Amino acid sequence: TAFQAALRLDGRRHTIASWLPLYHDMGLLATFVLPLALGVPVVCMDPMVWVRSPWLLFDMIERHRATHCWMPNFAFLHLCQTVPPERSWDLGGMEAFVSCSEPCKPVAFDRFVERFGTMGIGPHMLATSYAMAEAVFAVTQSAPGVPVRRLTVDRHALRTAGIAVEVPAGTSAPQADPQADSKVEPENLLSCGTALPGFSIRIVDP
């Protein structure tokens, strides 16, 4: 129910499209147990078929008017690199492509929107989630229908001091910091959203 509330899933309005294997917790929970419990229709394809012909996912989304799809970060890039340039689909009915299971990268979202924007894909359709098998599945979810929040941080400070220091706007390349011996190394991050209803999160290690 927490995940249903976060995504506003409704079996009367929504359909899930998936190629995820059911032996993986993301596939099992997000595209089998969750829709089974909520009465949300699901259309699935074999993951090995998707790897060979990833554009069949778009065929399925268009044919069944799907609204939700969960994918790891690499899948967004795989679709961008392999979908034939002459092919086109109506994907404007999608509400959320949810990225989780791997670190969510801004470059994957940017390329996905650039490649499929003419087919109806926009930044508001791309969502993120932080999933932990130890918590059964998701513990956070970005708000549906809203572009995921981004933050540009100093990679050096993040990796050496364990703190996220926001980089000034317009900084695009490593540059010397006159106040310190280190360099400012910009790195773009995507938010994983907020805690699901009923969950609390505590960071216990730097």
PDB file of N, CA, C and O in Angstrom, residues 42-68:
ATOM      1  N   VAL A  42      -0.920  -6.456 -16.179  1.00  0.00           N
ATOM      2  CA  VAL A  42       0.501  -6.525 -16.526  1.00  0.00           C
ATOM      3  C   VAL A  42       0.656  -7.215 -17.875  1.00  0.00           C
ATOM      4  O   VAL A  42      -0.005  -8.223 -18.134  1.00  0.00           O
ATOM      5  N   VAL A  43       1.525  -6.679 -18.720  1.00  0.00           N
ATOM      6  CA  VAL A  43       1.918  -7.360 -19.952  1.00  0.00           C
ATOM      7  C   VAL A  43       3.423  -7.583 -19.867  1.00  0.00           C
ATOM      8  O   VAL A  43       4.172  -6.664 -19.551  1.00  0.00           O
ATOM      9  N   CYS A  44       3.854  -8.812 -20.120  1.00  0.00           N
ATOM     10  CA  CYS A  44       5.256  -9.181 -19.930  1.00  0.00           C
ATOM     11  C   CYS A  44       5.852  -9.787 -21.187  1.00  0.00           C
ATOM     12  O   CYS A  44       5.143 -10.354 -22.020  1.00  0.00           O
ATOM     13  N   MET A  45       7.164  -9.682 -21.287  1.00  0.00           N
ATOM     14  CA  MET A  45       7.895 -10.361 -22.339  1.00  0.00           C
ATOM     15  C   MET A  45       9.121 -11.024 -21.725  1.00  0.00           C
ATOM     16  O   MET A  45       9.573 -10.649 -20.638  1.00  0.00           O
ATOM     17  N   ASP A  46       9.649 -12.014 -22.412  1.00  0.00           N
ATOM     18  CA  ASP A  46      10.816 -12.730 -21.928  1.00  0.00           C
ATOM     19  C   ASP A  46      12.030 -11.799 -21.908  1.00  0.00           C
ATOM     20  O   ASP A  46      12.282 -11.082 -22.888  1.00  0.00           O
ATOM     21  N   PRO A  47      12.795 -11.769 -20.825  1.00  0.00           N
ATOM     22  CA  PRO A  47      13.944 -10.850 -20.759  1.00  0.00           C
ATOM     23  C   PRO A  47      14.990 -11.097 -21.834  1.00  0.00           C
ATOM     24  O   PRO A  47      15.629 -10.153 -22.313  1.00  0.00           O
ATOM     25  N   MET A  48      15.186 -12.352 -22.247  1.00  0.00           N
ATOM     26  CA  MET A  48      16.170 -12.634 -23.288  1.00  0.00           C
ATOM     27  C   MET A  48      15.702 -12.113 -24.645  1.00  0.00           C
ATOM     28  O   MET A  48      16.519 -11.680 -25.463  1.00  0.00           O
ATOM     29  N   VAL A  49      14.400 -12.118 -24.866  1.00  0.00           N
ATOM     30  CA  VAL A  49      13.853 -11.532 -26.090  1.00  0.00           C
ATOM     31  C   VAL A  49      14.075 -10.023 -26.078  1.00  0.00           C
ATOM     32  O   VAL A  49      14.453  -9.416 -27.081  1.00  0.00           O
ATOM     33  N   TRP A  50      13.866  -9.408 -24.904  1.00  0.00           N
ATOM     34  CA  TRP A  50      14.067  -7.961 -24.807  1.00  0.00           C
ATOM     35  C   TRP A  50      15.528  -7.593 -25.069  1.00  0.00           C
ATOM     36  O   TRP A  50      15.803  -6.600 -25.762  1.00  0.00           O
ATOM     37  N   VAL A  51      16.470  -8.355 -24.539  1.00  0.00           N
ATOM     38  CA  VAL A  51      17.885  -8.051 -24.738  1.00  0.00           C
ATOM     39  C   VAL A  51      18.224  -8.055 -26.230  1.00  0.00           C
ATOM     40  O   VAL A  51      18.956  -7.190 -26.714  1.00  0.00           O
ATOM     41  N   ARG A  52      17.660  -9.016 -26.962  1.00  0.00           N
ATOM     42  CA  ARG A  52      17.949  -9.117 -28.400  1.00  0.00           C
ATOM     43  C   ARG A  52      17.191  -8.074 -29.215  1.00  0.00           C
ATOM     44  O   ARG A  52      17.715  -7.557 -30.203  1.00  0.00           O
ATOM     45  N   SER A  53      15.953  -7.775 -28.811  1.00  0.00           N
ATOM     46  CA  SER A  53      15.105  -6.844 -29.571  1.00  0.00           C
ATOM     47  C   SER A  53      14.403  -5.904 -28.594  1.00  0.00           C
ATOM     48  O   SER A  53      13.197  -6.011 -28.366  1.00  0.00           O
ATOM     49  N   PRO A  54      15.152  -4.980 -27.991  1.00  0.00           N
ATOM     50  CA  PRO A  54      14.570  -4.156 -26.924  1.00  0.00           C
ATOM     51  C   PRO A  54      13.402  -3.286 -27.370  1.00  0.00           C
ATOM     52  O   PRO A  54      12.562  -2.919 -26.547  1.00  0.00           O
ATOM     53  N   TRP A  55      13.320  -2.950 -28.659  1.00  0.00           N
ATOM     54  CA  TRP A  55      12.222  -2.110 -29.140  1.00  0.00           C
ATOM     55  C   TRP A  55      10.862  -2.805 -29.040  1.00  0.00           C
ATOM     56  O   TRP A  55       9.831  -2.147 -29.097  1.00  0.00           O
ATOM     57  N   LEU A  56      10.851  -4.116 -28.836  1.00  0.00           N
ATOM     58  CA  LEU A  56       9.575  -4.813 -28.652  1.00  0.00           C
ATOM     59  C   LEU A  56       8.854  -4.331 -27.391  1.00  0.00           C
ATOM     60  O   LEU A  56       7.637  -4.454 -27.283  1.00  0.00           O
ATOM     61  N   LEU A  57       9.609  -3.764 -26.437  1.00  0.00           N
ATOM     62  CA  LEU A  57       8.978  -3.171 -25.264  1.00  0.00           C
ATOM     63  C   LEU A  57       8.067  -2.026 -25.685  1.00  0.00           C
ATOM     64  O   LEU A  57       6.947  -1.891 -25.173  1.00  0.00           O
ATOM     65  N   PHE A  58       8.519  -1.199 -26.621  1.00  0.00           N
ATOM     66  CA  PHE A  58       7.706  -0.075 -27.085  1.00  0.00           C
ATOM     67  C   PHE A  58       6.490  -0.573 -27.864  1.00  0.00           C
ATOM     68  O   PHE A  58       5.413   0.035 -27.784  1.00  0.00           O
ATOM     69  N   ASP A  59       6.658  -1.649 -28.633  1.00  0.00           N
ATOM     70  CA  ASP A  59       5.499  -2.274 -29.292  1.00  0.00           C
ATOM     71  C   ASP A  59       4.436  -2.622 -28.258  1.00  0.00           C
ATOM     72  O   ASP A  59       3.242  -2.351 -28.430  1.00  0.00           O
ATOM     73  N   MET A  60       4.874  -3.229 -27.169  1.00  0.00           N
ATOM     74  CA  MET A  60       3.975  -3.690 -26.119  1.00  0.00           C
ATOM     75  C   MET A  60       3.304  -2.521 -25.409  1.00  0.00           C
ATOM     76  O   MET A  60       2.098  -2.543 -25.128  1.00  0.00           O
ATOM     77  N   ILE A  61       4.086  -1.479 -25.130  1.00  0.00           N
ATOM     78  CA  ILE A  61       3.536  -0.297 -24.458  1.00  0.00           C
ATOM     79  C   ILE A  61       2.458   0.357 -25.318  1.00  0.00           C
ATOM     80  O   ILE A  61       1.377   0.702 -24.830  1.00  0.00           O
ATOM     81  N   GLU A  62       2.746   0.522 -26.602  1.00  0.00           N
ATOM     82  CA  GLU A  62       1.786   1.164 -27.496  1.00  0.00           C
ATOM     83  C   GLU A  62       0.534   0.298 -27.677  1.00  0.00           C
ATOM     84  O   GLU A  62      -0.593   0.804 -27.598  1.00  0.00           O
ATOM     85  N   ARG A  63       0.714  -0.992 -27.880  1.00  0.00           N
ATOM     86  CA  ARG A  63      -0.421  -1.886 -28.151  1.00  0.00           C
ATOM     87  C   ARG A  63      -1.353  -1.997 -26.956  1.00  0.00           C
ATOM     88  O   ARG A  63      -2.577  -2.020 -27.103  1.00  0.00           O
ATOM     89  N   HIS A  64      -0.772  -2.075 -25.758  1.00  0.00           N
ATOM     90  CA  HIS A  64      -1.594  -2.292 -24.561  1.00  0.00           C
ATOM     91  C   HIS A  64      -1.820  -1.017 -23.754  1.00  0.00           C
ATOM     92  O   HIS A  64      -2.382  -1.088 -22.659  1.00  0.00           O
ATOM     93  N   ARG A  65      -1.385   0.131 -24.298  1.00  0.00           N
ATOM     94  CA  ARG A  65      -1.575   1.421 -23.639  1.00  0.00           C
ATOM     95  C   ARG A  65      -1.041   1.371 -22.202  1.00  0.00           C
ATOM     96  O   ARG A  65      -1.722   1.793 -21.251  1.00  0.00           O
ATOM     97  N   ALA A  66       0.148   0.833 -22.060  1.00  0.00           N
ATOM     98  CA  ALA A  66       0.766   0.707 -20.740  1.00  0.00           C
ATOM     99  C   ALA A  66       1.104   2.086 -20.180  1.00  0.00           C
ATOM    100  O   ALA A  66       1.311   3.057 -20.925  1.00  0.00           O
ATOM    101  N   THR A  67       1.169   2.154 -18.851  1.00  0.00           N
ATOM    102  CA  THR A  67       1.428   3.426 -18.177  1.00  0.00           C
ATOM    103  C   THR A  67       2.666   3.407 -17.285  1.00  0.00           C
ATOM    104  O   THR A  67       3.197   4.457 -16.940  1.00  0.00           O
ATOM    105  N   HIS A  68       3.114   2.211 -16.868  1.00  0.00           N
ATOM    106  CA  HIS A  68       4.245   2.114 -15.943  1.00  0.00           C
ATOM    107  C   HIS A  68       5.222   1.024 -16.386  1.00  0.00           C
ATOM    108  O   HIS A  68       4.800  -0.027 -16.890  1.00  0.00           O
TER     109      HIS A  68
END
